[in-house]
Amino acid sequence: MTALQATLSAPGSQARRSLPAILGLVGVFLIWELAARAFEDAFVLAGPSDVLAYLMANQALMGRALMVTLSNAAIGFVLGNLAAVLLALIALLWPRSESVVTGLALFVFCLPLVATGPILRVFFGPGEWPQILLAALAVYYTTLIPLLVGLRAAPATWFDLVRSYGRGRFAALFHVRMMASLPYFVAGLQIAAPAAFLGAMVGEFTGAERGMGVLTIRAMRALDVDMTWALASVATAVAILVYLVIGWLARLVLSDAPPVILAAPRASVSGRAAVWKSTVNIALTVGVVLGVWWGALAVLDVSPFFAKGPADVFDALFLAPDAATTRATLGSALIDTSVLLLPGYFAGLLAGAGLAMLVVLVPALTGIAMTLSIALRSVPIVTTAPLVVLLAGRGAVGTIVLVAVMVFFPTFVACLHGLRQAPGQVMDVLHSYAAGPILQLIRVRIPAMLPAFFAAARMSVPASVLAVTVVEWLATGNGIGSLMAVSASLSDYDMLWSSVVLVSLLSSLGYAAVGAIESRVLRIYAPEQLA
Amino acid sequence: MALDPTSPPEVICTGLAKTFDGGLDAVSPTTLRFAAGQTTALVGPSGCGKSTILRMIAGLETPSAGSISIGGAPPAETLQKADLAVAFQDPSLLPWRSVRGNIELALGLARRPIVPEEVDQLIRMVGLDGFAETRPAELSGGMRQRAAIARALATQPKLLLLDEPFGAVDELTRQQLAQDLPRLWEARGTTTLLVTHSVQEAVMLSDRILVLSPRPAAVVADISVDLPRPRDPELARDAAFTTLVDDVFSALSHGMAQSHPPLVAQ
């Protein structure tokens, strides 16, 4: 049983199943408190008692900030999910548009929040809209992908049934697809809820007047350890609560638990016609991205000083007198970022998959692992960036740790799910030959885990870019994250827009590269995933 | 020409053929005639294309060549009027709907009024009394098949297409369903097409059996089943029944031999 299913299981055995989770939670608090006492003089760690004391003393301030952030996150959550539903319906009802819709959606998802925040701030001023839009941007992709999977997650005979009564795709959508996709939609919403909170907070980092993000910046600047930990704790608690509430609501309407979502990979391209089709799709996506970009600037009618179009970016990178300097600056920043991003990314993947395997080999760890996976899956990790900076410092280690943490959690949850998906009959064959747990792991469980592992690896590419740019911006002052923040504050909008384009492009390429490796591996180990 | 609203239709397939993308020949050009109000079984080895014929008649596959007439109208017209119903090998019940909900779904899709008393009566007729509000996951395989048959009958179709409807249930349940359910459509005089790979089932249920060759499907025998109705399991011991079964088996073997000559000459 997955951690998620554990939270959504029948209430009869709820108490018994919850016990390890509660014990795990108590253990986490105890270790946290003891660690805080042990390192009291280091001024980096505030324990649960310190957090509680701070919250009691500042409840009015924290309450107001929380309400502001919650309300921005909620509006962004609704808007982002509406956009996801709309995009999914377009892709479904007009199948030819799907690769363009998903390509565009991926590119927009890869836009670095660190840079889109300041740009939206320029467009919308000091109000709430930048936070709301960043929350929506953080949400829509994590809903769109499962929704696209879910809308097709029905046997062909259900559609034959609809057609046999002379009804078309709208009846199939209404009677079959909508209900069939509901568990997937709910699973997407559960992941989206903390992401919305994260988006709203990042939006508030960029110059809002109120909210948890504003307080976080204030706490970091003042080196207020108690306040930093209190803010991260509240963000975590709220995210877990929303996650559980959506799960509870899902239990009321669904007969089965929401599935653990694996974004379906694309079949790898082979044959001349397929390569041609893929090339056309990429060209179309690029065309749509450029069109939307131009169109948005024309509609919003913002001063060309702030708003740079595709031609401006091309000019800044290739034609302007200082183009070579701009390229050199960007290249150097990207190298600085890659040096921290890549080790963090791979360390996170290895740690996530490794711990999942350990949990399978040592079932006694299951209780604490379940608690961790529920809690950590719902935590907006980047909001804990200030904590990692406090604990690991502002240098390379802190950045690598944060990226690794960002990648670790989804990888761990997905891999644990994948390892447990090992086919029972194949496991029985191994049992019948008295194969030990290690052999079972190597021969059956790891191959069964590969689809989940790669799905997590792919989805972690934009997430790790978000993490590294946020840390560079808030803490280290190096790399592309810092370059974007500095460009925004110096009003160097040519550099800012060029950075956005480059980071989004590289993230999308990274995502596609992992997807290509994934397709090759799955063709051997899980060909049904590519059907 | 529209379907006669009062009588079951005759189905005529003329030069019907199907070649799938990739060049797989599923059905070679075949002309078939299914008499109005009769039950005709299509029997053949696995993968011979019998389900493809049924799906083309149901309008779920487009023929590569030939035409289909259902009471003088093409399948698309029959589909639009919801005058046909299909029971698939997989019961294909929507898991989030109860037995009643699944039956009502068919009525809704067919744009027919939902009369609760009639739905109740149908549920009773298929032996699911007391399970109207039960979801498919809580039913046995046989019960799900009954619910699927009830759904197919709910719209009172003039043409009933059964694609191995008892294929996924155990032998005892299969016998029980084969005995009980035909009475429901026989009473209405529906034109029924049954696809099965069980020779005994074909003889027990049908008025006529078309034996198909291995892929691409072609008719190798047309056997009339002149056994009295209603039929019960005792009939299986009757000499006439076993003779018919033997006839079908030998036609099947003949078709197989033509298609796959022995590997080693005797």
JSON list of N, CA, C and O in Angstrom, two decimals, chain A residues 435-482:
[
{"chain": "A", "resi": 435, "resn": "ALA", "atom": "N", "xyz": [14.56, -17.05, -3.70]},
{"chain": "A", "resi": 435, "resn": "ALA", "atom": "CA", "xyz": [15.41, -15.88, -3.94]},
{"chain": "A", "resi": 435, "resn": "ALA", "atom": "C", "xyz": [15.29, -14.92, -2.76]},
{"chain": "A", "resi": 435, "resn": "ALA", "atom": "O", "xyz": [14.19, -14.66, -2.28]},
{"chain": "A", "resi": 436, "resn": "GLY", "atom": "N", "xyz": [16.42, -14.40, -2.33]},
{"chain": "A", "resi": 436, "resn": "GLY", "atom": "CA", "xyz": [16.43, -13.47, -1.19]},
{"chain": "A", "resi": 436, "resn": "GLY", "atom": "C", "xyz": [15.95, -12.08, -1.57]},
{"chain": "A", "resi": 436, "resn": "GLY", "atom": "O", "xyz": [15.75, -11.80, -2.76]},
{"chain": "A", "resi": 437, "resn": "PRO", "atom": "N", "xyz": [15.77, -11.22, -0.56]},
{"chain": "A", "resi": 437, "resn": "PRO", "atom": "CA", "xyz": [15.26, -9.86, -0.83]},
{"chain": "A", "resi": 437, "resn": "PRO", "atom": "C", "xyz": [16.10, -9.06, -1.80]},
{"chain": "A", "resi": 437, "resn": "PRO", "atom": "O", "xyz": [15.59, -8.32, -2.62]},
{"chain": "A", "resi": 438, "resn": "ILE", "atom": "N", "xyz": [17.45, -9.23, -1.72]},
{"chain": "A", "resi": 438, "resn": "ILE", "atom": "CA", "xyz": [18.34, -8.45, -2.61]},
{"chain": "A", "resi": 438, "resn": "ILE", "atom": "C", "xyz": [18.12, -8.88, -4.06]},
{"chain": "A", "resi": 438, "resn": "ILE", "atom": "O", "xyz": [18.00, -8.04, -4.97]},
{"chain": "A", "resi": 439, "resn": "LEU", "atom": "N", "xyz": [18.06, -10.20, -4.26]},
{"chain": "A", "resi": 439, "resn": "LEU", "atom": "CA", "xyz": [17.87, -10.73, -5.61]},
{"chain": "A", "resi": 439, "resn": "LEU", "atom": "C", "xyz": [16.51, -10.28, -6.15]},
{"chain": "A", "resi": 439, "resn": "LEU", "atom": "O", "xyz": [16.37, -9.90, -7.32]},
{"chain": "A", "resi": 440, "resn": "GLN", "atom": "N", "xyz": [15.49, -10.33, -5.28]},
{"chain": "A", "resi": 440, "resn": "GLN", "atom": "CA", "xyz": [14.15, -9.87, -5.69]},
{"chain": "A", "resi": 440, "resn": "GLN", "atom": "C", "xyz": [14.20, -8.40, -6.11]},
{"chain": "A", "resi": 440, "resn": "GLN", "atom": "O", "xyz": [13.59, -7.99, -7.10]},
{"chain": "A", "resi": 441, "resn": "LEU", "atom": "N", "xyz": [14.97, -7.64, -5.33]},
{"chain": "A", "resi": 441, "resn": "LEU", "atom": "CA", "xyz": [15.07, -6.21, -5.61]},
{"chain": "A", "resi": 441, "resn": "LEU", "atom": "C", "xyz": [15.71, -5.99, -6.98]},
{"chain": "A", "resi": 441, "resn": "LEU", "atom": "O", "xyz": [15.19, -5.24, -7.81]},
{"chain": "A", "resi": 442, "resn": "ILE", "atom": "N", "xyz": [16.82, -6.70, -7.21]},
{"chain": "A", "resi": 442, "resn": "ILE", "atom": "CA", "xyz": [17.57, -6.47, -8.45]},
{"chain": "A", "resi": 442, "resn": "ILE", "atom": "C", "xyz": [16.81, -7.00, -9.66]},
{"chain": "A", "resi": 442, "resn": "ILE", "atom": "O", "xyz": [16.73, -6.34, -10.69]},
{"chain": "A", "resi": 443, "resn": "ARG", "atom": "N", "xyz": [16.25, -8.20, -9.51]},
{"chain": "A", "resi": 443, "resn": "ARG", "atom": "CA", "xyz": [15.66, -8.86, -10.69]},
{"chain": "A", "resi": 443, "resn": "ARG", "atom": "C", "xyz": [14.27, -8.33, -11.04]},
{"chain": "A", "resi": 443, "resn": "ARG", "atom": "O", "xyz": [13.90, -8.31, -12.19]},
{"chain": "A", "resi": 444, "resn": "VAL", "atom": "N", "xyz": [13.49, -7.98, -10.02]},
{"chain": "A", "resi": 444, "resn": "VAL", "atom": "CA", "xyz": [12.08, -7.65, -10.29]},
{"chain": "A", "resi": 444, "resn": "VAL", "atom": "C", "xyz": [11.72, -6.22, -9.88]},
{"chain": "A", "resi": 444, "resn": "VAL", "atom": "O", "xyz": [11.16, -5.46, -10.66]},
{"chain": "A", "resi": 445, "resn": "ARG", "atom": "N", "xyz": [12.07, -5.88, -8.65]},
{"chain": "A", "resi": 445, "resn": "ARG", "atom": "CA", "xyz": [11.55, -4.61, -8.13]},
{"chain": "A", "resi": 445, "resn": "ARG", "atom": "C", "xyz": [12.17, -3.40, -8.83]},
{"chain": "A", "resi": 445, "resn": "ARG", "atom": "O", "xyz": [11.46, -2.45, -9.16]},
{"chain": "A", "resi": 446, "resn": "ILE", "atom": "N", "xyz": [13.48, -3.43, -9.05]},
{"chain": "A", "resi": 446, "resn": "ILE", "atom": "CA", "xyz": [14.11, -2.25, -9.69]},
{"chain": "A", "resi": 446, "resn": "ILE", "atom": "C", "xyz": [13.60, -2.06, -11.12]},
{"chain": "A", "resi": 446, "resn": "ILE", "atom": "O", "xyz": [13.20, -0.95, -11.49]},
{"chain": "A", "resi": 447, "resn": "PRO", "atom": "N", "xyz": [13.53, -3.14, -11.94]},
{"chain": "A", "resi": 447, "resn": "PRO", "atom": "CA", "xyz": [12.91, -2.94, -13.26]},
{"chain": "A", "resi": 447, "resn": "PRO", "atom": "C", "xyz": [11.48, -2.41, -13.16]},
{"chain": "A", "resi": 447, "resn": "PRO", "atom": "O", "xyz": [11.07, -1.56, -13.96]},
{"chain": "A", "resi": 448, "resn": "ALA", "atom": "N", "xyz": [10.72, -2.88, -12.15]},
{"chain": "A", "resi": 448, "resn": "ALA", "atom": "CA", "xyz": [9.33, -2.40, -12.00]},
{"chain": "A", "resi": 448, "resn": "ALA", "atom": "C", "xyz": [9.31, -0.94, -11.57]},
{"chain": "A", "resi": 448, "resn": "ALA", "atom": "O", "xyz": [8.32, -0.23, -11.79]},
{"chain": "A", "resi": 449, "resn": "MET", "atom": "N", "xyz": [10.41, -0.50, -10.94]},
{"chain": "A", "resi": 449, "resn": "MET", "atom": "CA", "xyz": [10.47, 0.87, -10.43]},
{"chain": "A", "resi": 449, "resn": "MET", "atom": "C", "xyz": [10.84, 1.88, -11.52]},
{"chain": "A", "resi": 449, "resn": "MET", "atom": "O", "xyz": [10.60, 3.08, -11.37]},
{"chain": "A", "resi": 450, "resn": "LEU", "atom": "N", "xyz": [11.47, 1.38, -12.60]},
{"chain": "A", "resi": 450, "resn": "LEU", "atom": "CA", "xyz": [12.05, 2.31, -13.57]},
{"chain": "A", "resi": 450, "resn": "LEU", "atom": "C", "xyz": [11.07, 3.35, -14.15]},
{"chain": "A", "resi": 450, "resn": "LEU", "atom": "O", "xyz": [11.42, 4.53, -14.25]},
{"chain": "A", "resi": 451, "resn": "PRO", "atom": "N", "xyz": [9.84, 2.95, -14.52]},
{"chain": "A", "resi": 451, "resn": "PRO", "atom": "CA", "xyz": [8.93, 3.98, -15.03]},
{"chain": "A", "resi": 451, "resn": "PRO", "atom": "C", "xyz": [8.69, 5.10, -14.02]},
{"chain": "A", "resi": 451, "resn": "PRO", "atom": "O", "xyz": [8.69, 6.29, -14.38]},
{"chain": "A", "resi": 452, "resn": "ALA", "atom": "N", "xyz": [8.51, 4.73, -12.75]},
{"chain": "A", "resi": 452, "resn": "ALA", "atom": "CA", "xyz": [8.28, 5.73, -11.71]},
{"chain": "A", "resi": 452, "resn": "ALA", "atom": "C", "xyz": [9.51, 6.60, -11.52]},
{"chain": "A", "resi": 452, "resn": "ALA", "atom": "O", "xyz": [9.43, 7.83, -11.38]},
{"chain": "A", "resi": 453, "resn": "PHE", "atom": "N", "xyz": [10.67, 5.97, -11.53]},
{"chain": "A", "resi": 453, "resn": "PHE", "atom": "CA", "xyz": [11.92, 6.70, -11.33]},
{"chain": "A", "resi": 453, "resn": "PHE", "atom": "C", "xyz": [12.11, 7.75, -12.42]},
{"chain": "A", "resi": 453, "resn": "PHE", "atom": "O", "xyz": [12.41, 8.91, -12.14]},
{"chain": "A", "resi": 454, "resn": "PHE", "atom": "N", "xyz": [11.90, 7.34, -13.66]},
{"chain": "A", "resi": 454, "resn": "PHE", "atom": "CA", "xyz": [12.13, 8.28, -14.76]},
{"chain": "A", "resi": 454, "resn": "PHE", "atom": "C", "xyz": [11.06, 9.38, -14.80]},
{"chain": "A", "resi": 454, "resn": "PHE", "atom": "O", "xyz": [11.37, 10.52, -15.16]},
{"chain": "A", "resi": 455, "resn": "ALA", "atom": "N", "xyz": [9.82, 9.02, -14.45]},
{"chain": "A", "resi": 455, "resn": "ALA", "atom": "CA", "xyz": [8.78, 10.05, -14.41]},
{"chain": "A", "resi": 455, "resn": "ALA", "atom": "C", "xyz": [9.18, 11.12, -13.39]},
{"chain": "A", "resi": 455, "resn": "ALA", "atom": "O", "xyz": [9.05, 12.33, -13.64]},
{"chain": "A", "resi": 456, "resn": "ALA", "atom": "N", "xyz": [9.68, 10.67, -12.23]},
{"chain": "A", "resi": 456, "resn": "ALA", "atom": "CA", "xyz": [10.11, 11.62, -11.19]},
{"chain": "A", "resi": 456, "resn": "ALA", "atom": "C", "xyz": [11.31, 12.43, -11.68]},
{"chain": "A", "resi": 456, "resn": "ALA", "atom": "O", "xyz": [11.39, 13.64, -11.46]},
{"chain": "A", "resi": 457, "resn": "ALA", "atom": "N", "xyz": [12.25, 11.73, -12.34]},
{"chain": "A", "resi": 457, "resn": "ALA", "atom": "CA", "xyz": [13.46, 12.42, -12.82]},
{"chain": "A", "resi": 457, "resn": "ALA", "atom": "C", "xyz": [13.09, 13.52, -13.81]},
{"chain": "A", "resi": 457, "resn": "ALA", "atom": "O", "xyz": [13.66, 14.61, -13.79]},
{"chain": "A", "resi": 458, "resn": "ARG", "atom": "N", "xyz": [12.12, 13.23, -14.66]},
{"chain": "A", "resi": 458, "resn": "ARG", "atom": "CA", "xyz": [11.72, 14.21, -15.68]},
{"chain": "A", "resi": 458, "resn": "ARG", "atom": "C", "xyz": [11.05, 15.42, -15.03]},
{"chain": "A", "resi": 458, "resn": "ARG", "atom": "O", "xyz": [11.38, 16.56, -15.32]},
{"chain": "A", "resi": 459, "resn": "MET", "atom": "N", "xyz": [10.09, 15.11, -14.14]},
{"chain": "A", "resi": 459, "resn": "MET", "atom": "CA", "xyz": [9.35, 16.21, -13.50]},
{"chain": "A", "resi": 459, "resn": "MET", "atom": "C", "xyz": [10.27, 17.02, -12.58]},
{"chain": "A", "resi": 459, "resn": "MET", "atom": "O", "xyz": [9.97, 18.16, -12.25]},
{"chain": "A", "resi": 460, "resn": "SER", "atom": "N", "xyz": [11.37, 16.39, -12.12]},
{"chain": "A", "resi": 460, "resn": "SER", "atom": "CA", "xyz": [12.27, 17.09, -11.19]},
{"chain": "A", "resi": 460, "resn": "SER", "atom": "C", "xyz": [13.17, 18.10, -11.90]},
{"chain": "A", "resi": 460, "resn": "SER", "atom": "O", "xyz": [13.81, 18.91, -11.23]},
{"chain": "A", "resi": 461, "resn": "VAL", "atom": "N", "xyz": [13.25, 18.04, -13.22]},
{"chain": "A", "resi": 461, "resn": "VAL", "atom": "CA", "xyz": [14.16, 18.98, -13.92]},
{"chain": "A", "resi": 461, "resn": "VAL", "atom": "C", "xyz": [13.73, 20.43, -13.67]},
{"chain": "A", "resi": 461, "resn": "VAL", "atom": "O", "xyz": [14.51, 21.22, -13.12]},
{"chain": "A", "resi": 462, "resn": "PRO", "atom": "N", "xyz": [12.47, 20.81, -14.01]},
{"chain": "A", "resi": 462, "resn": "PRO", "atom": "CA", "xyz": [12.09, 22.20, -13.72]},
{"chain": "A", "resi": 462, "resn": "PRO", "atom": "C", "xyz": [12.09, 22.50, -12.22]},
{"chain": "A", "resi": 462, "resn": "PRO", "atom": "O", "xyz": [12.45, 23.62, -11.83]},
{"chain": "A", "resi": 463, "resn": "ALA", "atom": "N", "xyz": [11.75, 21.51, -11.40]},
{"chain": "A", "resi": 463, "resn": "ALA", "atom": "CA", "xyz": [11.72, 21.73, -9.94]},
{"chain": "A", "resi": 463, "resn": "ALA", "atom": "C", "xyz": [13.10, 22.05, -9.42]},
{"chain": "A", "resi": 463, "resn": "ALA", "atom": "O", "xyz": [13.28, 22.94, -8.57]},
{"chain": "A", "resi": 464, "resn": "SER", "atom": "N", "xyz": [14.12, 21.35, -9.94]},
{"chain": "A", "resi": 464, "resn": "SER", "atom": "CA", "xyz": [15.48, 21.59, -9.44]},
{"chain": "A", "resi": 464, "resn": "SER", "atom": "C", "xyz": [15.99, 22.96, -9.93]},
{"chain": "A", "resi": 464, "resn": "SER", "atom": "O", "xyz": [16.74, 23.62, -9.21]},
{"chain": "A", "resi": 465, "resn": "VAL", "atom": "N", "xyz": [15.56, 23.34, -11.12]},
{"chain": "A", "resi": 465, "resn": "VAL", "atom": "CA", "xyz": [15.95, 24.67, -11.61]},
{"chain": "A", "resi": 465, "resn": "VAL", "atom": "C", "xyz": [15.33, 25.75, -10.73]},
{"chain": "A", "resi": 465, "resn": "VAL", "atom": "O", "xyz": [15.97, 26.74, -10.36]},
{"chain": "A", "resi": 466, "resn": "LEU", "atom": "N", "xyz": [14.07, 25.53, -10.35]},
{"chain": "A", "resi": 466, "resn": "LEU", "atom": "CA", "xyz": [13.41, 26.47, -9.44]},
{"chain": "A", "resi": 466, "resn": "LEU", "atom": "C", "xyz": [14.18, 26.57, -8.13]},
{"chain": "A", "resi": 466, "resn": "LEU", "atom": "O", "xyz": [14.47, 27.67, -7.64]},
{"chain": "A", "resi": 467, "resn": "ALA", "atom": "N", "xyz": [14.55, 25.40, -7.60]},
{"chain": "A", "resi": 467, "resn": "ALA", "atom": "CA", "xyz": [15.24, 25.39, -6.30]},
{"chain": "A", "resi": 467, "resn": "ALA", "atom": "C", "xyz": [16.57, 26.13, -6.39]},
{"chain": "A", "resi": 467, "resn": "ALA", "atom": "O", "xyz": [16.87, 26.99, -5.56]},
{"chain": "A", "resi": 468, "resn": "VAL", "atom": "N", "xyz": [17.37, 25.82, -7.41]},
{"chain": "A", "resi": 468, "resn": "VAL", "atom": "CA", "xyz": [18.71, 26.41, -7.48]},
{"chain": "A", "resi": 468, "resn": "VAL", "atom": "C", "xyz": [18.60, 27.92, -7.70]},
{"chain": "A", "resi": 468, "resn": "VAL", "atom": "O", "xyz": [19.37, 28.70, -7.11]},
{"chain": "A", "resi": 469, "resn": "THR", "atom": "N", "xyz": [17.64, 28.35, -8.52]},
{"chain": "A", "resi": 469, "resn": "THR", "atom": "CA", "xyz": [17.56, 29.80, -8.78]},
{"chain": "A", "resi": 469, "resn": "THR", "atom": "C", "xyz": [17.06, 30.55, -7.54]},
{"chain": "A", "resi": 469, "resn": "THR", "atom": "O", "xyz": [17.51, 31.66, -7.27]},
{"chain": "A", "resi": 470, "resn": "VAL", "atom": "N", "xyz": [16.16, 29.91, -6.77]},
{"chain": "A", "resi": 470, "resn": "VAL", "atom": "CA", "xyz": [15.67, 30.57, -5.54]},
{"chain": "A", "resi": 470, "resn": "VAL", "atom": "C", "xyz": [16.81, 30.72, -4.54]},
{"chain": "A", "resi": 470, "resn": "VAL", "atom": "O", "xyz": [17.00, 31.78, -3.93]},
{"chain": "A", "resi": 471, "resn": "VAL", "atom": "N", "xyz": [17.61, 29.65, -4.37]},
{"chain": "A", "resi": 471, "resn": "VAL", "atom": "CA", "xyz": [18.71, 29.74, -3.39]},
{"chain": "A", "resi": 471, "resn": "VAL", "atom": "C", "xyz": [19.74, 30.76, -3.85]},
{"chain": "A", "resi": 471, "resn": "VAL", "atom": "O", "xyz": [20.27, 31.55, -3.06]},
{"chain": "A", "resi": 472, "resn": "GLU", "atom": "N", "xyz": [20.05, 30.74, -5.14]},
{"chain": "A", "resi": 472, "resn": "GLU", "atom": "CA", "xyz": [21.04, 31.71, -5.65]},
{"chain": "A", "resi": 472, "resn": "GLU", "atom": "C", "xyz": [20.55, 33.14, -5.43]},
{"chain": "A", "resi": 472, "resn": "GLU", "atom": "O", "xyz": [21.33, 34.04, -5.12]},
{"chain": "A", "resi": 473, "resn": "TRP", "atom": "N", "xyz": [19.25, 33.29, -5.56]},
{"chain": "A", "resi": 473, "resn": "TRP", "atom": "CA", "xyz": [18.66, 34.62, -5.42]},
{"chain": "A", "resi": 473, "resn": "TRP", "atom": "C", "xyz": [18.63, 35.06, -3.95]},
{"chain": "A", "resi": 473, "resn": "TRP", "atom": "O", "xyz": [19.08, 36.15, -3.59]},
{"chain": "A", "resi": 474, "resn": "LEU", "atom": "N", "xyz": [18.15, 34.13, -3.11]},
{"chain": "A", "resi": 474, "resn": "LEU", "atom": "CA", "xyz": [17.96, 34.51, -1.71]},
{"chain": "A", "resi": 474, "resn": "LEU", "atom": "C", "xyz": [19.25, 34.47, -0.91]},
{"chain": "A", "resi": 474, "resn": "LEU", "atom": "O", "xyz": [19.39, 35.17, 0.09]},
{"chain": "A", "resi": 475, "resn": "ALA", "atom": "N", "xyz": [20.20, 33.60, -1.31]},
{"chain": "A", "resi": 475, "resn": "ALA", "atom": "CA", "xyz": [21.30, 33.34, -0.40]},
{"chain": "A", "resi": 475, "resn": "ALA", "atom": "C", "xyz": [22.69, 33.51, -1.00]},
{"chain": "A", "resi": 475, "resn": "ALA", "atom": "O", "xyz": [23.48, 34.32, -0.50]},
{"chain": "A", "resi": 476, "resn": "THR", "atom": "N", "xyz": [22.99, 32.79, -2.08]},
{"chain": "A", "resi": 476, "resn": "THR", "atom": "CA", "xyz": [24.41, 32.70, -2.45]},
{"chain": "A", "resi": 476, "resn": "THR", "atom": "C", "xyz": [24.91, 33.90, -3.25]},
{"chain": "A", "resi": 476, "resn": "THR", "atom": "O", "xyz": [26.09, 34.23, -3.21]},
{"chain": "A", "resi": 477, "resn": "GLY", "atom": "N", "xyz": [24.03, 34.51, -4.03]},
{"chain": "A", "resi": 477, "resn": "GLY", "atom": "CA", "xyz": [24.46, 35.64, -4.84]},
{"chain": "A", "resi": 477, "resn": "GLY", "atom": "C", "xyz": [25.28, 35.23, -6.05]},
{"chain": "A", "resi": 477, "resn": "GLY", "atom": "O", "xyz": [25.99, 36.03, -6.64]},
{"chain": "A", "resi": 478, "resn": "ASN", "atom": "N", "xyz": [25.21, 33.94, -6.43]},
{"chain": "A", "resi": 478, "resn": "ASN", "atom": "CA", "xyz": [25.93, 33.47, -7.62]},
{"chain": "A", "resi": 478, "resn": "ASN", "atom": "C", "xyz": [24.95, 32.93, -8.64]},
{"chain": "A", "resi": 478, "resn": "ASN", "atom": "O", "xyz": [23.78, 32.74, -8.35]},
{"chain": "A", "resi": 479, "resn": "GLY", "atom": "N", "xyz": [25.49, 32.66, -9.83]},
{"chain": "A", "resi": 479, "resn": "GLY", "atom": "CA", "xyz": [24.72, 31.91, -10.82]},
{"chain": "A", "resi": 479, "resn": "GLY", "atom": "C", "xyz": [23.59, 32.70, -11.46]},
{"chain": "A", "resi": 479, "resn": "GLY", "atom": "O", "xyz": [23.42, 33.90, -11.26]},
{"chain": "A", "resi": 480, "resn": "ILE", "atom": "N", "xyz": [22.80, 31.96, -12.25]},
{"chain": "A", "resi": 480, "resn": "ILE", "atom": "CA", "xyz": [21.78, 32.60, -13.07]},
{"chain": "A", "resi": 480, "resn": "ILE", "atom": "C", "xyz": [20.63, 33.16, -12.21]},
{"chain": "A", "resi": 480, "resn": "ILE", "atom": "O", "xyz": [20.02, 34.17, -12.57]},
{"chain": "A", "resi": 481, "resn": "GLY", "atom": "N", "xyz": [20.36, 32.53, -11.06]},
{"chain": "A", "resi": 481, "resn": "GLY", "atom": "CA", "xyz": [19.31, 33.02, -10.17]},
{"chain": "A", "resi": 481, "resn": "GLY", "atom": "C", "xyz": [19.64, 34.41, -9.67]},
{"chain": "A", "resi": 481, "resn": "GLY", "atom": "O", "xyz": [18.80, 35.33, -9.67]},
{"chain": "A", "resi": 482, "resn": "SER", "atom": "N", "xyz": [20.89, 34.55, -9.25]},
{"chain": "A", "resi": 482, "resn": "SER", "atom": "CA", "xyz": [21.33, 35.85, -8.75]},
{"chain": "A", "resi": 482, "resn": "SER", "atom": "C", "xyz": [21.37, 36.87, -9.89]},
{"chain": "A", "resi": 482, "resn": "SER", "atom": "O", "xyz": [20.97, 38.03, -9.74]}
]
